[in-house]
């Protein structure tokens, strides 16, 4: 399902996120990767279908490089550190329990802003910066994605909101972020195998403060 995808109007000042539709509460601020308990039923922002297809069969296991992303210049997928861990010399973290999830957004000029969100977030620079800078999505359709056929940015529901009729959520406080990826079937050629898994918050791997 697709929803309205809004773009920030006009120029946005450096260090400020683009305007967005009403969504989960955000707070400006000062978030490893492991499978965990996965339960049926709420979704979280993140997990691009386009990125999952580009990087089918790949995953990131090291907590220092938890985000699976795509490099346009190299033409391949790779594991990267969270961009807010090294933001022009700053290491961002989200210590408050009300806004515990580290999130990044890019304005139309490609400038990144880091913020703390009340909702889990899993994003990539390929979608947020390379393809859809300045775009934001609403609550019901929280996933910013790229439609290669229409060559446009879209908002969609989390892929794990409907996998073979099931809706998934992550209820473990240690692994609260719902992530979608695709594996390759060992018996049916290149047929994609959808995988929903819970991963840890994106906390910096050291004790650096904002």
mmCIF file of C-alpha atoms in Angstrom, residues 11 37 52-53 87 90 94 100 103-104 107 119 128 131 137 159 172 181 198:
data_model
loop_
_atom_site.group_PDB
_atom_site.id
_atom_site.type_symbol
_atom_site.label_atom_id
_atom_site.label_comp_id
_atom_site.label_asym_id
_atom_site.label_seq_id
_atom_site.Cartn_x
_atom_site.Cartn_y
_atom_site.Cartn_z
ATOM 1 C CA UNK A 11 15.129 25.682 1.220
ATOM 2 C CA UNK A 37 11.983 -12.389 19.516
ATOM 3 C CA UNK A 52 16.007 -5.237 -0.117
ATOM 4 C CA UNK A 53 15.833 -6.256 -3.781
ATOM 5 C CA UNK A 87 28.284 13.760 11.957
ATOM 6 C CA UNK A 90 29.711 14.765 16.545
ATOM 7 C CA UNK A 94 19.345 9.143 22.293
ATOM 8 C CA UNK A 100 15.135 6.422 22.274
ATOM 9 C CA UNK A 103 16.974 8.868 13.149
ATOM 10 C CA UNK A 104 18.459 10.799 10.233
ATOM 11 C CA UNK A 107 16.908 18.070 3.165
ATOM 12 C CA UNK A 119 9.236 5.296 16.945
ATOM 13 C CA UNK A 128 17.135 9.047 2.005
ATOM 14 C CA UNK A 131 17.170 9.083 -4.345
ATOM 15 C CA UNK A 137 6.342 10.000 5.035
ATOM 16 C CA UNK A 159 6.845 -4.735 4.346
ATOM 17 C CA UNK A 172 11.646 -7.145 23.174
ATOM 18 C CA UNK A 181 15.317 -8.021 4.095
ATOM 19 C CA UNK A 198 14.192 -7.652 15.236
#
